[in-house]
Amino acid sequence: MVMSTPYASLYMKNALRKIIEDGPKYENLTEKYYALKVMSHVHQGMCQREWQDFLEQPPAKQCLEVGTMLLARWFQPHTDVSIKQMVAELDQMAEACRSKLRTTEPNHPAISSPLVPSSEILPESKWDQERCKQLMKCINDVLFNQMKFAGNSDDYYSLKNSLINEVLSSRKGIPITLSIVYMAVCHRLGICLEPVNFPSHFLVRWKIPGTTQYKFIDAFDKGRHFTPKEVLAEVPLLINEDDRLLSACGPLQVFQRMIRNIMNVAQMQANISDHMELYCPATELMSLLMPSDHSVQELLLRIYYTLEIHYDRIVAGCQQLLKQNPSTILEEMLSDCQQIIKSESDMPKPIIPNSRSPEIAFATGLVMQHKRYNYSCVIFGWDKECKMPADWVRRMGVDHLQYKTKQPFYNVLVHDGSHRYAAQENLSVSQEPVPISHSDIGKYFKEFTGVCYLPNDELQQEYPDDAAVKNTLLREQGFF
């Protein structure tokens, strides 16, 4: 269905979005959970085809501006990121600069010249040195003084700083995204700028017309100009001045740097699910851009293995990498995933209800508080005794607990996005239950009532007697 027509994916995404946005936020959680999963899958398929089409173009025709927009779309599966709208915004910004130019330099040839389309290759600036300077002075005034584009020093490591649609909206960014905006506006007005992948601070360079010399521009610092010597002086650890650091780079190098920035943002996330929701797609896109890089491909397979997803991709990837180099780790991953695929291909096993016993104090759907670590969580499963292996028991210090492993243990979804296995003696019913922000909530629960979570059909079948226990506990706590 996704591939049946060019617009099938868009139709499907719109239908799924209606499910996700329908009704109160904390109702129909399971439907919304699976709708989000399907939407992400459909979205990734769309984006992969867009990137494949982009990468099939000759390098000279790989437009940096368009690629940056595709990158923003890749990382926002639940947002409508319109390339047409962003191109129009940049066109309007260039027109605003030209309007300013009419008042400051009424005889400038750029006033009557049509805007250069973003898809058109501009091998060199259209104007002489003086005309370019006049135009860049005007561009700097409009972008940085009138429109207030600026470096986001206060929230430098926000994901939004790496997404061009967000930068255009907030008018705040980091050196690389502000440089891309600056280059796009200059391109439309006939000034040729090139990206420079300088260490620690992204720059652009302008070849001074009629010479072989370059000026370097820092869009993070309101379009400030530097000489090559001044640029190299900004990195005091450089023992030898290396002119290669001042060379222009291609669009793929820019995208790779943007992805690495996003990986760094992901690693700084306190919420584990937020971390992986960024790090996994970042690695997937890097893998698409660097198909022959063994380390990137292996990293992606390891992430899939850790997340317990895409076992078919892990098998195919391991087989491909093992043809190039032997690896015990890859062989073990391959064997494990082949067994998992085989077991999943068998007839689905019926849900076997768990029978309660008196020592199990709590129930699925209860919002709990951890007594020691003070985190909020919701129970989605339990065992009558600890089922984890001896090394986990030792590592987690379970032997130091009063009842050690001989007590119920609960599978819980934690507000920080993690899954944990908590001993009964460490948990208490929350006196102020709040919704648990976790990506897997809808996998187990259909609704948050304001006091507790209601299990979906599958969880209800697995723990059929929990509802009565949960209601009794909540009544005793004064919630009913």
PDB file of C-alpha atoms in Angstrom, residues 354-357 360 362-364 379-384 408-411 421 462-463 466:
ATOM      1  CA  ASN A 354      -0.631 -15.413  35.707  1.00  0.00           C
ATOM      2  CA  SER A 355      -2.278 -16.572  38.908  1.00  0.00           C
ATOM      3  CA  ARG A 356      -1.827 -14.304  41.902  1.00  0.00           C
ATOM      4  CA  SER A 357      -0.693 -15.397  45.334  1.00  0.00           C
ATOM      5  CA  ILE A 360       2.028 -10.196  45.680  1.00  0.00           C
ATOM      6  CA  PHE A 362       0.682  -4.701  44.063  1.00  0.00           C
ATOM      7  CA  ALA A 363      -0.921  -4.926  40.635  1.00  0.00           C
ATOM      8  CA  THR A 364      -0.405  -3.878  37.031  1.00  0.00           C
ATOM      9  CA  ILE A 379       3.784  -1.637  36.940  1.00  0.00           C
ATOM     10  CA  PHE A 380       3.274  -3.645  33.740  1.00  0.00           C
ATOM     11  CA  GLY A 381       4.192  -7.093  35.035  1.00  0.00           C
ATOM     12  CA  TRP A 382       5.375  -9.090  38.044  1.00  0.00           C
ATOM     13  CA  ASP A 383       7.100 -12.300  39.117  1.00  0.00           C
ATOM     14  CA  LYS A 384       6.489 -14.081  42.399  1.00  0.00           C
ATOM     15  CA  PRO A 408       7.861 -10.395  44.282  1.00  0.00           C
ATOM     16  CA  PHE A 409       9.663  -8.341  41.654  1.00  0.00           C
ATOM     17  CA  TYR A 410       7.887  -5.933  39.336  1.00  0.00           C
ATOM     18  CA  ASN A 411       8.512  -4.874  35.749  1.00  0.00           C
ATOM     19  CA  TYR A 421      12.894  -4.611  37.586  1.00  0.00           C
ATOM     20  CA  GLU A 462      -2.052 -11.947  31.215  1.00  0.00           C
ATOM     21  CA  TYR A 463      -2.977 -10.607  34.684  1.00  0.00           C
ATOM     22  CA  ASP A 466      -5.051  -7.618  39.075  1.00  0.00           C
TER      23      ASP A 466
END
